[in-house]
Amino acid sequence: MDHAGAPLIALRDVSRSFDDGAVVALRGIDLAVAQGEFVSIVGRSGSGKSSLVHIMAGFDKPSSGQVWWQGRAIADRRAWTVLRSSEIGIVFQEFLLLPTLSARENVEIAISKATAGEARRRADDIIARVGLAARAEHLPHALSGGERQRVAIARSLANRPRLLIADEPTGSLDSANAALVLELLFELRRERGAALVLVTHEEAIAARADRVVRLSDGKLENGSGDGGRPS
């Protein structure tokens, strides 16, 4: 059950280490994101951004500390699977599309809790919304990089998530396609009222967020993760 006033997602005193503690990726992270908030995460290569995103998405577990969703502690793998299928959308730098499925099918397969007909209608709707209605039947290899990333964005939004995590979503695109993809991402996020956590190395992009979180050597700088504690 959701707790009134709790952040959408919160990391509390989260650390992550590897190789029996020889490598420390995150150190005592306290970070909360509210419903509808746009937070950008910046930091140099090796600062811990990827580790932070993987923990926020439930792909990795903290070595210590806890992740909360709407005031409820989440640790079980099944709980994370349910969240990713219904509440959390994820866009990576790599498009990660299934090569033997069309653009529409790549979106449709991600839609949960819907009949086949409803999944098809929703996939068609979001594919059209990202400007690819005429390309819906094309396989990924027949699409440009910008088009493939738009399919990936459509897939991440197909279940109408409350949290959208984008990890360097334009890193493999040229500047023109990168600008188009970013504007689409921001527009869709505003329309749907989702919170957005965007990892980027570009300060100009980060500056458009409601809040900028800076990572350095696995730690937050200047208390930039403050967002209240779960109730």
Short mmCIF file of C-alpha atoms in Angstrom, two decimals:
data_model
loop_
_atom_site.label_atom_id
_atom_site.label_comp_id
_atom_site.label_asym_id
_atom_site.label_seq_id
_atom_site.Cartn_x
_atom_site.Cartn_y
_atom_site.Cartn_z
CA MET A 1 0.00 0.00 0.00
CA ASP A 2 1.23 3.53 -0.83
CA HIS A 3 2.07 5.76 2.11
CA ALA A 4 0.73 9.30 1.87
CA GLY A 5 3.50 11.85 1.53
CA ALA A 6 6.20 9.27 0.80
CA PRO A 7 8.57 9.81 -2.14
CA LEU A 8 7.88 7.75 -5.23
CA ILE A 9 11.27 6.06 -4.85
CA ALA A 10 13.91 6.53 -2.16
CA LEU A 11 17.38 5.13 -1.57
CA ARG A 12 18.46 5.23 2.07
CA ASP A 13 22.09 4.85 3.08
CA VAL A 14 22.71 2.70 0.00
CA SER A 15 26.22 1.40 -0.66
CA ARG A 16 27.43 -1.00 -3.32
CA SER A 17 30.77 -2.75 -3.38
CA PHE A 18 32.30 -5.50 -5.48
CA ASP A 19 35.11 -8.04 -5.14
CA ASP A 20 34.54 -8.49 -1.40
CA GLY A 21 34.69 -4.76 -0.79
CA ALA A 22 37.82 -4.08 -2.82
CA VAL A 23 35.85 -1.89 -5.24
CA VAL A 24 33.30 0.56 -3.83
CA ALA A 25 30.87 1.96 -6.40
CA LEU A 26 28.39 3.73 -4.08
CA ARG A 27 28.87 5.10 -0.57
CA GLY A 28 25.94 5.91 1.72
CA ILE A 29 23.56 7.27 -0.93
CA ASP A 30 20.43 9.07 0.29
CA LEU A 31 18.28 9.98 -2.70
CA ALA A 32 14.52 10.48 -3.05
CA VAL A 33 12.45 11.27 -6.12
CA ALA A 34 8.91 12.62 -5.86
CA GLN A 35 6.02 11.78 -8.17
CA GLY A 36 6.34 13.87 -11.34
CA GLU A 37 9.80 15.21 -10.47
CA PHE A 38 12.56 15.50 -13.08
CA VAL A 39 15.97 14.67 -11.60
CA SER A 40 19.20 14.57 -13.59
CA ILE A 41 22.22 12.59 -12.42
CA VAL A 42 25.64 13.78 -13.50
CA GLY A 43 29.19 12.74 -12.74
CA ARG A 44 32.42 11.71 -14.36
CA SER A 45 32.97 8.25 -15.76
CA GLY A 46 33.43 5.86 -12.84
CA SER A 47 31.56 8.10 -10.39
CA GLY A 48 28.88 5.46 -9.76
CA LYS A 49 26.08 6.59 -12.08
CA SER A 50 25.49 3.19 -13.66
CA SER A 51 25.52 1.42 -10.30
CA LEU A 52 23.00 3.94 -8.97
CA VAL A 53 20.68 3.47 -11.94
CA HIS A 54 20.88 -0.33 -11.75
CA ILE A 55 19.87 -0.23 -8.10
CA MET A 56 17.04 2.25 -8.74
CA ALA A 57 15.72 -0.08 -11.44
CA GLY A 58 16.10 -3.20 -9.30
CA PHE A 59 18.64 -4.86 -11.60
CA ASP A 60 21.18 -4.89 -8.77
CA LYS A 61 20.95 -5.07 -4.99
CA PRO A 62 22.68 -2.75 -2.52
CA SER A 63 25.47 -4.22 -0.44
CA SER A 64 23.93 -2.25 2.41
CA GLY A 65 21.04 0.17 2.79
CA GLN A 66 17.49 -0.03 1.49
CA VAL A 67 15.35 1.01 -1.49
CA TRP A 68 11.78 2.16 -0.84
CA TRP A 69 8.88 2.46 -3.29
CA GLN A 70 6.04 4.70 -2.09
CA GLY A 71 7.03 4.12 1.53
CA ARG A 72 7.42 0.35 1.20
CA ALA A 73 10.82 -1.34 1.41
CA ILE A 74 11.62 -3.34 -1.74
CA ALA A 75 14.14 -6.16 -1.61
CA ASP A 76 12.46 -9.18 -3.16
CA ARG A 77 13.31 -9.94 -6.79
CA ARG A 78 9.69 -10.72 -7.62
CA ALA A 79 8.59 -7.33 -6.26
CA TRP A 80 11.11 -5.61 -8.52
CA THR A 81 9.90 -7.61 -11.52
CA VAL A 82 6.35 -6.46 -10.85
CA LEU A 83 7.46 -2.83 -10.52
CA ARG A 84 9.38 -2.92 -13.81
CA SER A 85 6.37 -4.41 -15.59
CA SER A 86 3.92 -1.81 -14.34
CA GLU A 87 5.50 1.19 -12.59
CA ILE A 88 9.05 1.72 -13.91
CA GLY A 89 10.06 2.34 -17.53
CA ILE A 90 13.72 2.19 -18.53
CA VAL A 91 15.60 3.60 -21.54
CA PHE A 92 19.26 2.68 -22.02
CA GLN A 93 21.94 4.04 -24.32
CA GLU A 94 21.81 0.68 -26.13
CA PHE A 95 18.39 0.23 -27.69
CA LEU A 96 18.04 -3.46 -26.63
CA LEU A 97 15.31 -4.19 -29.16
CA LEU A 98 14.53 -7.78 -30.12
CA PRO A 99 15.93 -8.08 -33.67
CA THR A 100 13.32 -10.50 -35.01
CA LEU A 101 10.33 -8.41 -33.90
CA SER A 102 8.92 -5.35 -35.64
CA ALA A 103 8.87 -1.95 -33.99
CA ARG A 104 5.23 -2.48 -32.99
CA GLU A 105 5.92 -5.97 -31.65
CA ASN A 106 8.86 -4.71 -29.57
CA VAL A 107 6.46 -2.33 -27.86
CA GLU A 108 3.54 -4.74 -27.70
CA ILE A 109 5.54 -7.49 -25.99
CA ALA A 110 6.32 -5.13 -23.10
CA ILE A 111 2.66 -4.40 -22.34
CA SER A 112 1.36 -6.27 -19.31
CA LYS A 113 -2.12 -6.87 -17.92
CA ALA A 114 -3.88 -6.38 -21.25
CA THR A 115 -5.69 -8.54 -23.77
CA ALA A 116 -3.98 -9.10 -27.11
CA GLY A 117 -6.30 -6.60 -28.75
CA GLU A 118 -5.74 -3.96 -26.09
CA ALA A 119 -1.96 -4.48 -26.23
CA ARG A 120 -2.05 -3.99 -29.99
CA ARG A 121 -4.10 -0.79 -29.68
CA ARG A 122 -1.83 0.63 -27.01
CA ALA A 123 1.29 -0.26 -28.98
CA ASP A 124 -0.12 1.40 -32.11
CA ASP A 125 -1.01 4.50 -30.10
CA ILE A 126 2.42 5.00 -28.54
CA ILE A 127 4.23 4.10 -31.79
CA ALA A 128 2.24 6.81 -33.53
CA ARG A 129 2.94 9.20 -30.66
CA VAL A 130 6.70 8.86 -31.20
CA GLY A 131 6.23 9.51 -34.92
CA LEU A 132 6.76 5.98 -36.23
CA ALA A 133 3.31 4.88 -37.39
CA ALA A 134 4.63 4.43 -40.93
CA ARG A 135 7.56 2.36 -39.66
CA ALA A 136 5.66 0.13 -37.23
CA GLU A 137 6.16 -3.04 -39.29
CA HIS A 138 9.89 -2.54 -39.81
CA LEU A 139 12.46 -4.69 -38.02
CA PRO A 140 15.09 -2.86 -35.94
CA HIS A 141 17.85 -3.34 -38.55
CA ALA A 142 15.74 -1.35 -41.03
CA LEU A 143 15.43 1.62 -38.67
CA SER A 144 17.89 4.44 -38.08
CA GLY A 145 19.54 4.89 -34.68
CA GLY A 146 17.17 7.70 -33.80
CA GLU A 147 14.16 5.62 -34.82
CA ARG A 148 15.35 2.66 -32.77
CA GLN A 149 15.70 4.87 -29.72
CA ARG A 150 12.20 6.23 -30.26
CA VAL A 151 10.93 2.63 -30.30
CA ALA A 152 12.82 2.05 -27.04
CA ILE A 153 11.15 5.13 -25.51
CA ALA A 154 7.74 3.93 -26.71
CA ARG A 155 8.40 0.53 -25.15
CA SER A 156 9.43 2.10 -21.84
CA LEU A 157 6.19 4.14 -21.72
CA ALA A 158 3.86 1.37 -22.90
CA ASN A 159 2.74 0.45 -19.38
CA ARG A 160 2.23 4.10 -18.39
CA PRO A 161 4.92 3.99 -15.67
CA ARG A 162 5.11 6.44 -12.80
CA LEU A 163 8.92 6.46 -12.95
CA LEU A 164 10.98 6.70 -16.13
CA ILE A 165 14.71 6.03 -15.88
CA ALA A 166 16.85 7.10 -18.85
CA ASP A 167 20.54 6.16 -18.76
CA GLU A 168 22.45 8.26 -21.31
CA PRO A 169 19.62 7.71 -23.83
CA THR A 170 21.30 9.76 -26.57
CA GLY A 171 24.86 8.54 -26.08
CA SER A 172 24.92 6.56 -29.35
CA LEU A 173 23.10 9.14 -31.47
CA ASP A 174 24.30 12.05 -33.60
CA SER A 175 23.51 15.54 -32.35
CA ALA A 176 20.40 16.05 -34.50
CA ASN A 177 18.80 12.76 -33.49
CA ALA A 178 19.87 13.27 -29.88
CA ALA A 179 18.04 16.60 -29.73
CA LEU A 180 14.89 15.10 -31.26
CA VAL A 181 14.89 12.12 -28.90
CA LEU A 182 15.41 14.29 -25.83
CA GLU A 183 12.59 16.66 -26.73
CA LEU A 184 10.30 13.69 -27.30
CA LEU A 185 11.29 12.17 -23.97
CA PHE A 186 10.65 15.42 -22.10
CA GLU A 187 7.32 16.01 -23.87
CA LEU A 188 5.99 12.52 -23.20
CA ARG A 189 7.13 12.68 -19.59
CA ARG A 190 5.23 15.96 -19.08
CA GLU A 191 2.10 14.62 -20.76
CA ARG A 192 2.00 11.48 -18.65
CA GLY A 193 3.04 13.06 -15.34
CA ALA A 194 5.82 10.56 -14.76
CA ALA A 195 8.88 11.19 -12.67
CA LEU A 196 12.05 11.18 -14.78
CA VAL A 197 15.55 10.25 -13.66
CA LEU A 198 17.95 11.13 -16.46
CA VAL A 199 21.62 10.19 -16.42
CA THR A 200 23.64 12.51 -18.62
CA HIS A 201 27.16 13.88 -18.97
CA GLU A 202 25.92 17.09 -20.60
CA GLU A 203 25.46 20.01 -18.21
CA ALA A 204 23.07 21.85 -20.56
CA ILE A 205 20.70 18.88 -20.54
CA ALA A 206 21.05 18.37 -16.80
CA ALA A 207 20.19 22.03 -16.18
CA ARG A 208 16.68 21.47 -17.55
CA ALA A 209 15.82 19.21 -14.62
CA ASP A 210 14.01 20.25 -11.46
CA ARG A 211 17.05 19.05 -9.52
CA VAL A 212 20.60 18.03 -10.39
CA VAL A 213 22.22 15.18 -8.44
CA ARG A 214 26.00 15.10 -8.67
CA LEU A 215 28.00 11.96 -8.00
CA SER A 216 31.69 11.89 -7.24
CA ASP A 217 33.57 8.74 -6.21
CA GLY A 218 30.30 7.04 -5.37
CA LYS A 219 29.02 9.81 -3.08
CA LEU A 220 26.48 12.58 -3.53
CA GLU A 221 27.87 16.08 -3.53
CA ASN A 222 26.31 18.87 -1.45
CA GLY A 223 23.39 16.83 -0.15
CA SER A 224 21.76 16.93 -3.58
CA GLY A 225 19.77 13.78 -2.94
CA ASP A 226 17.64 15.20 -0.10
CA GLY A 227 13.99 14.53 -0.70
CA GLY A 228 12.46 13.50 2.60
CA ARG A 229 12.33 10.14 4.28
CA PRO A 230 9.75 7.46 3.66
CA SER A 231 6.84 7.53 6.09
#
